[in-house]
């Protein structure tokens, strides 16, 4: 099985994390199934990067964009909060602490899909926790499935994990995402933190080797009216693109012969990994195999669900 080539920007050339309160990353997602048959697709998307401590500042950056209010494009804290939680910055810090990130975090950036006309579905949202010197200290991978489930993999950044190719981490899969993928899987993350560009690469492997890969590659754009007009012209209904793509590709791989795997009774979909902060994380470094990023494992679910 041939490893996917790395054509991404290197860490030293990507620059520091954006200093702005919010910006847009415009690019593409790619998913590729490697066995028992091949299947690959690409979709144009755009993501929002927002500083969780500067939501009020972000709210005034562009006409057509709001924080915690309806607009053409919007960010709502409650899309990333559990029941009873109210402040996302404070909650994100607590999740990091419970997940083993012991250093005080001066800044937390979240990269996720924004709401478009009040709707959103985020297969994967990624939190980046930085200390006062601007060093990346922790990552939280917030994974959703289309059955209404949610799980957060909280991963401290250990010494040696960062290289010119980006950050390498891995975690055992303990949350069901796709009805066509077994649970005895492992995620291999390689992430280029936000700068001029952002890169997410995840390889999902079973005991015999790579099964699924996916990527998100995005280029930074200012959060202003011109950018919003452009990305909305290119991807006018982002939530439909995301959810429609998930279900359309699920149908295609089912027609190719993918086996439907019943849900194990031992797995609970609506699990918050902050309840089990370190049980699924293993900071072992590996050579860069066929590393590729997954917004949600293989991302195929069967029930449509939009956040209101």
PDB file of C-alpha atoms in Angstrom:
ATOM      1  CA  UNK A   1       0.000   0.000   0.000  1.00  0.00           C
ATOM      2  CA  UNK A   2       1.562   3.276  -1.102  1.00  0.00           C
ATOM      3  CA  UNK A   3       1.845   6.142   1.338  1.00  0.00           C
ATOM      4  CA  UNK A   4       0.247   9.388   0.300  1.00  0.00           C
ATOM      5  CA  UNK A   5       2.806  12.057  -0.632  1.00  0.00           C
ATOM      6  CA  UNK A   6       3.249  15.034   1.657  1.00  0.00           C
ATOM      7  CA  UNK A   7       2.901  18.220  -0.366  1.00  0.00           C
ATOM      8  CA  UNK A   8       2.072  20.468   2.569  1.00  0.00           C
ATOM      9  CA  UNK A   9       3.809  23.567   3.814  1.00  0.00           C
ATOM     10  CA  UNK A  10       6.523  23.043   6.442  1.00  0.00           C
ATOM     11  CA  UNK A  11       6.156  24.252  10.016  1.00  0.00           C
ATOM     12  CA  UNK A  12       8.933  26.858   9.844  1.00  0.00           C
ATOM     13  CA  UNK A  13       7.388  28.451   6.742  1.00  0.00           C
ATOM     14  CA  UNK A  14       3.830  28.509   8.051  1.00  0.00           C
ATOM     15  CA  UNK A  15       4.375  31.331  10.518  1.00  0.00           C
ATOM     16  CA  UNK A  16       2.958  31.793  14.009  1.00  0.00           C
ATOM     17  CA  UNK A  17      -0.664  31.401  14.983  1.00  0.00           C
ATOM     18  CA  UNK A  18      -2.779  34.265  13.613  1.00  0.00           C
ATOM     19  CA  UNK A  19      -2.893  37.245  15.975  1.00  0.00           C
ATOM     20  CA  UNK A  20      -6.419  38.204  14.915  1.00  0.00           C
ATOM     21  CA  UNK A  21      -9.531  37.329  16.894  1.00  0.00           C
ATOM     22  CA  UNK A  22     -10.904  35.292  13.980  1.00  0.00           C
ATOM     23  CA  UNK A  23     -10.198  34.413  10.366  1.00  0.00           C
ATOM     24  CA  UNK A  24     -11.315  32.043   7.629  1.00  0.00           C
ATOM     25  CA  UNK A  25      -9.436  29.025   6.277  1.00  0.00           C
ATOM     26  CA  UNK A  26     -10.594  28.231   2.752  1.00  0.00           C
ATOM     27  CA  UNK A  27      -9.694  24.903   1.203  1.00  0.00           C
ATOM     28  CA  UNK A  28     -10.696  21.297   0.616  1.00  0.00           C
ATOM     29  CA  UNK A  29     -11.381  18.128   2.538  1.00  0.00           C
ATOM     30  CA  UNK A  30     -10.370  14.753   1.131  1.00  0.00           C
ATOM     31  CA  UNK A  31     -11.334  11.286   2.323  1.00  0.00           C
ATOM     32  CA  UNK A  32      -9.889   8.060   0.974  1.00  0.00           C
ATOM     33  CA  UNK A  33     -10.790   4.479   1.825  1.00  0.00           C
ATOM     34  CA  UNK A  34      -7.843   2.184   1.223  1.00  0.00           C
ATOM     35  CA  UNK A  35      -9.366  -1.290   1.708  1.00  0.00           C
ATOM     36  CA  UNK A  36     -11.025  -3.669   1.011  1.00  0.00           C
ATOM     37  CA  UNK A  37     -11.716  -1.429  -2.001  1.00  0.00           C
ATOM     38  CA  UNK A  38     -10.636   2.049  -2.971  1.00  0.00           C
ATOM     39  CA  UNK A  39     -12.891   5.077  -2.653  1.00  0.00           C
ATOM     40  CA  UNK A  40     -11.880   8.743  -2.667  1.00  0.00           C
ATOM     41  CA  UNK A  41     -13.664  12.092  -2.710  1.00  0.00           C
ATOM     42  CA  UNK A  42     -12.907  15.818  -2.357  1.00  0.00           C
ATOM     43  CA  UNK A  43     -15.137  18.716  -1.352  1.00  0.00           C
ATOM     44  CA  UNK A  44     -14.516  22.452  -1.233  1.00  0.00           C
ATOM     45  CA  UNK A  45     -15.181  23.869   2.252  1.00  0.00           C
ATOM     46  CA  UNK A  46     -14.259  26.759   4.523  1.00  0.00           C
ATOM     47  CA  UNK A  47     -13.607  26.797   8.269  1.00  0.00           C
ATOM     48  CA  UNK A  48     -13.598  29.486  10.921  1.00  0.00           C
ATOM     49  CA  UNK A  49     -10.678  30.000  13.302  1.00  0.00           C
ATOM     50  CA  UNK A  50     -11.710  31.919  16.410  1.00  0.00           C
ATOM     51  CA  UNK A  51      -9.926  32.952  19.609  1.00  0.00           C
ATOM     52  CA  UNK A  52     -12.189  31.818  22.440  1.00  0.00           C
ATOM     53  CA  UNK A  53     -11.065  34.680  24.697  1.00  0.00           C
ATOM     54  CA  UNK A  54     -11.886  37.345  22.087  1.00  0.00           C
ATOM     55  CA  UNK A  55     -15.411  36.509  20.998  1.00  0.00           C
ATOM     56  CA  UNK A  56     -16.678  40.059  21.475  1.00  0.00           C
ATOM     57  CA  UNK A  57     -13.880  41.391  19.273  1.00  0.00           C
ATOM     58  CA  UNK A  58     -14.570  38.742  16.634  1.00  0.00           C
ATOM     59  CA  UNK A  59     -18.245  39.703  16.625  1.00  0.00           C
ATOM     60  CA  UNK A  60     -17.413  43.076  15.070  1.00  0.00           C
ATOM     61  CA  UNK A  61     -15.009  41.965  12.352  1.00  0.00           C
ATOM     62  CA  UNK A  62     -17.330  41.709   9.351  1.00  0.00           C
ATOM     63  CA  UNK A  63     -20.794  42.460   8.091  1.00  0.00           C
ATOM     64  CA  UNK A  64     -22.564  39.170   7.628  1.00  0.00           C
ATOM     65  CA  UNK A  65     -20.794  37.514  10.586  1.00  0.00           C
ATOM     66  CA  UNK A  66     -21.907  37.335  14.212  1.00  0.00           C
ATOM     67  CA  UNK A  67     -21.013  35.583  17.456  1.00  0.00           C
ATOM     68  CA  UNK A  68     -23.888  33.989  19.386  1.00  0.00           C
ATOM     69  CA  UNK A  69     -26.411  35.700  17.087  1.00  0.00           C
ATOM     70  CA  UNK A  70     -28.050  34.750  13.807  1.00  0.00           C
ATOM     71  CA  UNK A  71     -26.363  35.899  10.612  1.00  0.00           C
ATOM     72  CA  UNK A  72     -25.353  34.614   7.201  1.00  0.00           C
ATOM     73  CA  UNK A  73     -22.270  33.163   8.893  1.00  0.00           C
ATOM     74  CA  UNK A  74     -22.099  32.831  12.668  1.00  0.00           C
ATOM     75  CA  UNK A  75     -20.295  31.198  15.559  1.00  0.00           C
ATOM     76  CA  UNK A  76     -22.289  29.992  18.557  1.00  0.00           C
ATOM     77  CA  UNK A  77     -20.584  28.833  21.741  1.00  0.00           C
ATOM     78  CA  UNK A  78     -23.431  26.449  22.505  1.00  0.00           C
ATOM     79  CA  UNK A  79     -22.573  24.381  19.435  1.00  0.00           C
ATOM     80  CA  UNK A  80     -19.490  23.228  21.370  1.00  0.00           C
ATOM     81  CA  UNK A  81     -20.871  23.138  24.922  1.00  0.00           C
ATOM     82  CA  UNK A  82     -22.507  20.319  26.817  1.00  0.00           C
ATOM     83  CA  UNK A  83     -25.678  20.715  28.863  1.00  0.00           C
ATOM     84  CA  UNK A  84     -25.178  23.075  31.783  1.00  0.00           C
ATOM     85  CA  UNK A  85     -22.036  24.704  30.359  1.00  0.00           C
ATOM     86  CA  UNK A  86     -22.116  28.402  29.444  1.00  0.00           C
ATOM     87  CA  UNK A  87     -18.617  29.783  28.796  1.00  0.00           C
ATOM     88  CA  UNK A  88     -16.661  28.021  26.058  1.00  0.00           C
ATOM     89  CA  UNK A  89     -13.234  29.469  26.887  1.00  0.00           C
ATOM     90  CA  UNK A  90     -13.506  28.429  30.534  1.00  0.00           C
ATOM     91  CA  UNK A  91     -14.954  25.046  29.601  1.00  0.00           C
ATOM     92  CA  UNK A  92     -12.227  24.364  27.030  1.00  0.00           C
ATOM     93  CA  UNK A  93      -9.541  25.101  29.642  1.00  0.00           C
ATOM     94  CA  UNK A  94     -11.187  22.705  32.074  1.00  0.00           C
ATOM     95  CA  UNK A  95     -11.301  19.992  29.426  1.00  0.00           C
ATOM     96  CA  UNK A  96      -7.620  20.508  28.687  1.00  0.00           C
ATOM     97  CA  UNK A  97      -6.728  20.233  32.396  1.00  0.00           C
ATOM     98  CA  UNK A  98      -8.803  17.102  32.831  1.00  0.00           C
ATOM     99  CA  UNK A  99      -7.112  15.667  29.745  1.00  0.00           C
ATOM    100  CA  UNK A 100      -3.614  16.072  31.192  1.00  0.00           C
ATOM    101  CA  UNK A 101      -2.549  19.478  29.844  1.00  0.00           C
ATOM    102  CA  UNK A 102      -0.996  20.890  33.020  1.00  0.00           C
ATOM    103  CA  UNK A 103       0.482  24.151  31.690  1.00  0.00           C
ATOM    104  CA  UNK A 104      -1.679  27.287  32.040  1.00  0.00           C
ATOM    105  CA  UNK A 105      -3.160  28.162  28.656  1.00  0.00           C
ATOM    106  CA  UNK A 106      -3.016  31.819  27.673  1.00  0.00           C
ATOM    107  CA  UNK A 107      -4.813  31.334  24.364  1.00  0.00           C
ATOM    108  CA  UNK A 108      -7.192  28.769  22.887  1.00  0.00           C
ATOM    109  CA  UNK A 109      -7.972  28.758  19.172  1.00  0.00           C
ATOM    110  CA  UNK A 110     -10.840  26.729  17.759  1.00  0.00           C
ATOM    111  CA  UNK A 111     -11.031  25.712  14.099  1.00  0.00           C
ATOM    112  CA  UNK A 112     -14.456  24.446  13.056  1.00  0.00           C
ATOM    113  CA  UNK A 113     -17.217  24.928  10.540  1.00  0.00           C
ATOM    114  CA  UNK A 114     -19.342  28.014  11.294  1.00  0.00           C
ATOM    115  CA  UNK A 115     -23.092  28.188  11.111  1.00  0.00           C
ATOM    116  CA  UNK A 116     -24.478  29.219   7.729  1.00  0.00           C
ATOM    117  CA  UNK A 117     -28.017  30.599   7.900  1.00  0.00           C
ATOM    118  CA  UNK A 118     -28.346  29.098  11.369  1.00  0.00           C
ATOM    119  CA  UNK A 119     -27.272  25.542  10.519  1.00  0.00           C
ATOM    120  CA  UNK A 120     -24.048  23.652  11.177  1.00  0.00           C
ATOM    121  CA  UNK A 121     -22.657  20.142  11.389  1.00  0.00           C
ATOM    122  CA  UNK A 122     -19.078  19.648  12.574  1.00  0.00           C
ATOM    123  CA  UNK A 123     -17.677  16.135  12.055  1.00  0.00           C
ATOM    124  CA  UNK A 124     -14.447  17.438  13.613  1.00  0.00           C
ATOM    125  CA  UNK A 125     -13.608  20.627  15.489  1.00  0.00           C
ATOM    126  CA  UNK A 126     -10.056  21.152  16.753  1.00  0.00           C
ATOM    127  CA  UNK A 127      -8.932  23.203  19.756  1.00  0.00           C
ATOM    128  CA  UNK A 128      -5.328  24.433  20.008  1.00  0.00           C
ATOM    129  CA  UNK A 129      -4.099  25.391  23.486  1.00  0.00           C
ATOM    130  CA  UNK A 130      -1.114  27.779  23.709  1.00  0.00           C
ATOM    131  CA  UNK A 131       0.882  28.913  26.738  1.00  0.00           C
ATOM    132  CA  UNK A 132       1.956  32.507  27.440  1.00  0.00           C
ATOM    133  CA  UNK A 133       5.050  32.094  25.230  1.00  0.00           C
ATOM    134  CA  UNK A 134       2.966  30.956  22.272  1.00  0.00           C
ATOM    135  CA  UNK A 135       3.985  27.300  22.553  1.00  0.00           C
ATOM    136  CA  UNK A 136       1.357  24.734  21.609  1.00  0.00           C
ATOM    137  CA  UNK A 137       0.667  22.657  24.731  1.00  0.00           C
ATOM    138  CA  UNK A 138      -2.461  20.673  23.979  1.00  0.00           C
ATOM    139  CA  UNK A 139      -4.991  19.588  21.371  1.00  0.00           C
ATOM    140  CA  UNK A 140      -8.629  18.646  21.710  1.00  0.00           C
ATOM    141  CA  UNK A 141     -10.241  16.731  18.847  1.00  0.00           C
ATOM    142  CA  UNK A 142     -14.026  17.130  19.121  1.00  0.00           C
ATOM    143  CA  UNK A 143     -15.641  14.395  17.024  1.00  0.00           C
ATOM    144  CA  UNK A 144     -19.316  14.085  16.152  1.00  0.00           C
ATOM    145  CA  UNK A 145     -21.262  11.432  14.316  1.00  0.00           C
ATOM    146  CA  UNK A 146     -24.550  11.782  12.472  1.00  0.00           C
ATOM    147  CA  UNK A 147     -26.361   9.761  15.154  1.00  0.00           C
ATOM    148  CA  UNK A 148     -26.110  12.687  17.603  1.00  0.00           C
ATOM    149  CA  UNK A 149     -23.027  11.412  19.433  1.00  0.00           C
ATOM    150  CA  UNK A 150     -20.017  13.426  20.562  1.00  0.00           C
ATOM    151  CA  UNK A 151     -16.571  12.546  21.891  1.00  0.00           C
ATOM    152  CA  UNK A 152     -13.486  14.614  22.700  1.00  0.00           C
ATOM    153  CA  UNK A 153      -9.966  13.243  22.452  1.00  0.00           C
ATOM    154  CA  UNK A 154      -7.748  15.474  24.620  1.00  0.00           C
ATOM    155  CA  UNK A 155      -4.053  15.103  23.785  1.00  0.00           C
ATOM    156  CA  UNK A 156      -1.162  16.911  25.515  1.00  0.00           C
ATOM    157  CA  UNK A 157       1.726  17.924  23.250  1.00  0.00           C
ATOM    158  CA  UNK A 158       4.662  15.838  24.479  1.00  0.00           C
ATOM    159  CA  UNK A 159       8.372  16.593  23.894  1.00  0.00           C
ATOM    160  CA  UNK A 160       9.491  15.525  20.431  1.00  0.00           C
ATOM    161  CA  UNK A 161       5.986  15.442  18.974  1.00  0.00           C
ATOM    162  CA  UNK A 162       6.497  18.574  16.869  1.00  0.00           C
ATOM    163  CA  UNK A 163       8.649  18.547  13.739  1.00  0.00           C
ATOM    164  CA  UNK A 164       8.883  20.394  10.430  1.00  0.00           C
ATOM    165  CA  UNK A 165       6.077  18.151   9.168  1.00  0.00           C
ATOM    166  CA  UNK A 166       3.812  19.262  12.011  1.00  0.00           C
ATOM    167  CA  UNK A 167       2.491  17.726  15.209  1.00  0.00           C
ATOM    168  CA  UNK A 168       2.206  13.945  15.503  1.00  0.00           C
ATOM    169  CA  UNK A 169      -0.208  12.366  17.976  1.00  0.00           C
ATOM    170  CA  UNK A 170      -2.282   9.223  18.139  1.00  0.00           C
ATOM    171  CA  UNK A 171      -5.247   7.824  20.041  1.00  0.00           C
ATOM    172  CA  UNK A 172      -7.239   4.618  20.231  1.00  0.00           C
ATOM    173  CA  UNK A 173     -10.664   4.895  18.642  1.00  0.00           C
ATOM    174  CA  UNK A 174     -13.276   4.631  21.396  1.00  0.00           C
ATOM    175  CA  UNK A 175     -16.215   6.383  19.727  1.00  0.00           C
ATOM    176  CA  UNK A 176     -18.361   5.066  16.887  1.00  0.00           C
ATOM    177  CA  UNK A 177     -18.383   7.317  13.824  1.00  0.00           C
ATOM    178  CA  UNK A 178     -19.179   5.151  10.815  1.00  0.00           C
ATOM    179  CA  UNK A 179     -21.418   2.072  10.561  1.00  0.00           C
ATOM    180  CA  UNK A 180     -18.940   0.704   8.000  1.00  0.00           C
ATOM    181  CA  UNK A 181     -15.858   0.716  10.249  1.00  0.00           C
ATOM    182  CA  UNK A 182     -14.996  -1.549  13.181  1.00  0.00           C
ATOM    183  CA  UNK A 183     -14.137  -0.119  16.600  1.00  0.00           C
ATOM    184  CA  UNK A 184     -10.715  -1.776  16.992  1.00  0.00           C
ATOM    185  CA  UNK A 185      -9.031   1.122  15.210  1.00  0.00           C
ATOM    186  CA  UNK A 186      -6.384   3.713  15.972  1.00  0.00           C
ATOM    187  CA  UNK A 187      -6.094   7.345  14.865  1.00  0.00           C
ATOM    188  CA  UNK A 188      -2.725   8.730  13.774  1.00  0.00           C
ATOM    189  CA  UNK A 189      -2.853  12.533  13.706  1.00  0.00           C
ATOM    190  CA  UNK A 190      -0.456  14.822  11.913  1.00  0.00           C
ATOM    191  CA  UNK A 191      -1.497  18.424  12.315  1.00  0.00           C
ATOM    192  CA  UNK A 192       0.016  21.650  11.041  1.00  0.00           C
ATOM    193  CA  UNK A 193      -1.158  24.307  13.531  1.00  0.00           C
ATOM    194  CA  UNK A 194      -2.862  27.443  12.198  1.00  0.00           C
ATOM    195  CA  UNK A 195      -0.575  29.946  10.504  1.00  0.00           C
ATOM    196  CA  UNK A 196      -0.643  31.027   6.891  1.00  0.00           C
ATOM    197  CA  UNK A 197      -2.248  27.653   6.302  1.00  0.00           C
ATOM    198  CA  UNK A 198      -3.749  24.885   8.391  1.00  0.00           C
ATOM    199  CA  UNK A 199      -3.385  21.159   7.719  1.00  0.00           C
ATOM    200  CA  UNK A 200      -5.223  18.260   9.320  1.00  0.00           C
ATOM    201  CA  UNK A 201      -4.079  14.762   8.445  1.00  0.00           C
ATOM    202  CA  UNK A 202      -5.396  11.616  10.143  1.00  0.00           C
ATOM    203  CA  UNK A 203      -4.808   8.007   9.247  1.00  0.00           C
ATOM    204  CA  UNK A 204      -7.185   5.428  10.707  1.00  0.00           C
ATOM    205  CA  UNK A 205      -5.625   1.984  11.030  1.00  0.00           C
ATOM    206  CA  UNK A 206      -6.801  -1.472  12.014  1.00  0.00           C
ATOM    207  CA  UNK A 207      -4.503  -4.255  13.311  1.00  0.00           C
ATOM    208  CA  UNK A 208      -3.507  -5.078   9.712  1.00  0.00           C
ATOM    209  CA  UNK A 209      -2.629  -1.534   8.659  1.00  0.00           C
ATOM    210  CA  UNK A 210      -4.149   1.626   7.113  1.00  0.00           C
ATOM    211  CA  UNK A 211      -7.867   1.607   6.353  1.00  0.00           C
ATOM    212  CA  UNK A 212      -8.904   5.250   5.945  1.00  0.00           C
ATOM    213  CA  UNK A 213      -7.210   8.564   5.404  1.00  0.00           C
ATOM    214  CA  UNK A 214      -8.511  12.101   5.142  1.00  0.00           C
ATOM    215  CA  UNK A 215      -7.188  15.642   5.012  1.00  0.00           C
ATOM    216  CA  UNK A 216      -8.210  19.229   5.383  1.00  0.00           C
ATOM    217  CA  UNK A 217      -5.944  21.805   3.747  1.00  0.00           C
ATOM    218  CA  UNK A 218      -6.918  25.434   4.162  1.00  0.00           C
ATOM    219  CA  UNK A 219      -5.354  28.811   3.379  1.00  0.00           C
ATOM    220  CA  UNK A 220      -5.897  31.780   5.672  1.00  0.00           C
ATOM    221  CA  UNK A 221      -8.208  34.574   4.589  1.00  0.00           C
ATOM    222  CA  UNK A 222      -9.235  37.692   6.542  1.00  0.00           C
ATOM    223  CA  UNK A 223     -12.650  37.588   8.123  1.00  0.00           C
ATOM    224  CA  UNK A 224     -14.242  40.442   6.218  1.00  0.00           C
ATOM    225  CA  UNK A 225     -17.266  41.000   4.004  1.00  0.00           C
ATOM    226  CA  UNK A 226     -15.337  40.304   0.792  1.00  0.00           C
ATOM    227  CA  UNK A 227     -14.097  36.938   2.069  1.00  0.00           C
ATOM    228  CA  UNK A 228     -17.561  35.940   3.244  1.00  0.00           C
ATOM    229  CA  UNK A 229     -19.087  36.821  -0.117  1.00  0.00           C
ATOM    230  CA  UNK A 230     -16.453  34.784  -1.930  1.00  0.00           C
ATOM    231  CA  UNK A 231     -16.657  31.650   0.209  1.00  0.00           C
ATOM    232  CA  UNK A 232     -20.449  31.736   0.252  1.00  0.00           C
ATOM    233  CA  UNK A 233     -20.482  32.047  -3.534  1.00  0.00           C
ATOM    234  CA  UNK A 234     -18.250  28.972  -3.779  1.00  0.00           C
ATOM    235  CA  UNK A 235     -19.904  26.967  -0.992  1.00  0.00           C
ATOM    236  CA  UNK A 236     -23.320  28.584  -0.506  1.00  0.00           C
ATOM    237  CA  UNK A 237     -24.771  25.884   1.753  1.00  0.00           C
ATOM    238  CA  UNK A 238     -21.853  24.558   3.770  1.00  0.00           C
ATOM    239  CA  UNK A 239     -23.920  22.366   6.164  1.00  0.00           C
ATOM    240  CA  UNK A 240     -25.638  20.694   3.214  1.00  0.00           C
ATOM    241  CA  UNK A 241     -22.278  20.171   1.514  1.00  0.00           C
ATOM    242  CA  UNK A 242     -20.934  18.469   4.644  1.00  0.00           C
ATOM    243  CA  UNK A 243     -23.949  16.333   5.551  1.00  0.00           C
ATOM    244  CA  UNK A 244     -24.993  15.680   1.976  1.00  0.00           C
ATOM    245  CA  UNK A 245     -21.463  14.575   1.168  1.00  0.00           C
ATOM    246  CA  UNK A 246     -21.386  12.218   4.155  1.00  0.00           C
ATOM    247  CA  UNK A 247     -24.591  10.468   3.153  1.00  0.00           C
ATOM    248  CA  UNK A 248     -23.910  10.453  -0.583  1.00  0.00           C
ATOM    249  CA  UNK A 249     -20.475   8.903  -0.103  1.00  0.00           C
ATOM    250  CA  UNK A 250     -21.901   6.426   2.421  1.00  0.00           C
ATOM    251  CA  UNK A 251     -24.386   5.269  -0.210  1.00  0.00           C
ATOM    252  CA  UNK A 252     -21.629   4.860  -2.772  1.00  0.00           C
ATOM    253  CA  UNK A 253     -19.388   2.759  -0.531  1.00  0.00           C
ATOM    254  CA  UNK A 254     -22.396   0.645   0.497  1.00  0.00           C
ATOM    255  CA  UNK A 255     -23.097   0.001  -3.194  1.00  0.00           C
ATOM    256  CA  UNK A 256     -19.445  -1.001  -3.572  1.00  0.00           C
ATOM    257  CA  UNK A 257     -19.972  -3.680  -0.951  1.00  0.00           C
ATOM    258  CA  UNK A 258     -19.066  -2.082   2.374  1.00  0.00           C
ATOM    259  CA  UNK A 259     -20.302  -4.211   5.259  1.00  0.00           C
ATOM    260  CA  UNK A 260     -22.706  -2.628   7.737  1.00  0.00           C
ATOM    261  CA  UNK A 261     -21.406  -3.222  11.262  1.00  0.00           C
ATOM    262  CA  UNK A 262     -23.993  -3.209  14.076  1.00  0.00           C
ATOM    263  CA  UNK A 263     -23.181  -0.974  17.012  1.00  0.00           C
ATOM    264  CA  UNK A 264     -21.475  -2.708  19.910  1.00  0.00           C
ATOM    265  CA  UNK A 265     -23.344  -2.502  23.197  1.00  0.00           C
ATOM    266  CA  UNK A 266     -20.042  -1.662  24.874  1.00  0.00           C
ATOM    267  CA  UNK A 267     -19.698   1.592  22.989  1.00  0.00           C
ATOM    268  CA  UNK A 268     -21.641   4.688  23.997  1.00  0.00           C
ATOM    269  CA  UNK A 269     -21.983   7.335  21.310  1.00  0.00           C
ATOM    270  CA  UNK A 270     -22.748  10.348  23.482  1.00  0.00           C
ATOM    271  CA  UNK A 271     -19.495  10.188  25.445  1.00  0.00           C
ATOM    272  CA  UNK A 272     -17.356  13.137  26.450  1.00  0.00           C
ATOM    273  CA  UNK A 273     -13.710  12.097  26.555  1.00  0.00           C
ATOM    274  CA  UNK A 274     -13.084  14.562  29.351  1.00  0.00           C
ATOM    275  CA  UNK A 275     -14.652  11.888  31.521  1.00  0.00           C
ATOM    276  CA  UNK A 276     -11.759   9.605  30.519  1.00  0.00           C
ATOM    277  CA  UNK A 277      -9.012  12.128  29.851  1.00  0.00           C
ATOM    278  CA  UNK A 278      -5.998   9.895  29.373  1.00  0.00           C
ATOM    279  CA  UNK A 279      -7.323   6.393  28.891  1.00  0.00           C
ATOM    280  CA  UNK A 280      -7.311   6.585  25.111  1.00  0.00           C
ATOM    281  CA  UNK A 281      -4.221   8.712  24.445  1.00  0.00           C
ATOM    282  CA  UNK A 282      -0.776   7.290  23.813  1.00  0.00           C
ATOM    283  CA  UNK A 283       2.000   9.843  23.142  1.00  0.00           C
ATOM    284  CA  UNK A 284       4.116   7.381  21.191  1.00  0.00           C
ATOM    285  CA  UNK A 285       5.838   8.869  18.139  1.00  0.00           C
ATOM    286  CA  UNK A 286       5.907   7.003  14.860  1.00  0.00           C
ATOM    287  CA  UNK A 287       7.436   7.338  11.427  1.00  0.00           C
ATOM    288  CA  UNK A 288       5.240   9.254   8.984  1.00  0.00           C
ATOM    289  CA  UNK A 289       3.427   6.377   7.320  1.00  0.00           C
ATOM    290  CA  UNK A 290       0.492   7.026   5.050  1.00  0.00           C
ATOM    291  CA  UNK A 291      -0.566   9.794   7.401  1.00  0.00           C
ATOM    292  CA  UNK A 292      -3.734  11.514   6.397  1.00  0.00           C
ATOM    293  CA  UNK A 293      -6.293  13.449   8.261  1.00  0.00           C
ATOM    294  CA  UNK A 294      -9.825  12.458   9.154  1.00  0.00           C
ATOM    295  CA  UNK A 295     -12.496  14.887  10.067  1.00  0.00           C
ATOM    296  CA  UNK A 296     -14.488  12.025  11.465  1.00  0.00           C
ATOM    297  CA  UNK A 297     -12.887   8.715  10.718  1.00  0.00           C
ATOM    298  CA  UNK A 298     -14.618   7.678   7.545  1.00  0.00           C
ATOM    299  CA  UNK A 299     -17.423  10.086   8.288  1.00  0.00           C
ATOM    300  CA  UNK A 300     -20.296   7.941   7.045  1.00  0.00           C
ATOM    301  CA  UNK A 301     -23.475   7.947   9.101  1.00  0.00           C
ATOM    302  CA  UNK A 302     -27.070   7.236   8.269  1.00  0.00           C
ATOM    303  CA  UNK A 303     -29.176   9.801  10.128  1.00  0.00           C
ATOM    304  CA  UNK A 304     -29.219  13.441   9.115  1.00  0.00           C
ATOM    305  CA  UNK A 305     -28.816  15.890  11.970  1.00  0.00           C
ATOM    306  CA  UNK A 306     -28.293  19.650  11.810  1.00  0.00           C
ATOM    307  CA  UNK A 307     -27.531  21.858  14.789  1.00  0.00           C
ATOM    308  CA  UNK A 308     -30.241  24.467  15.265  1.00  0.00           C
TER     309      UNK A 308
END
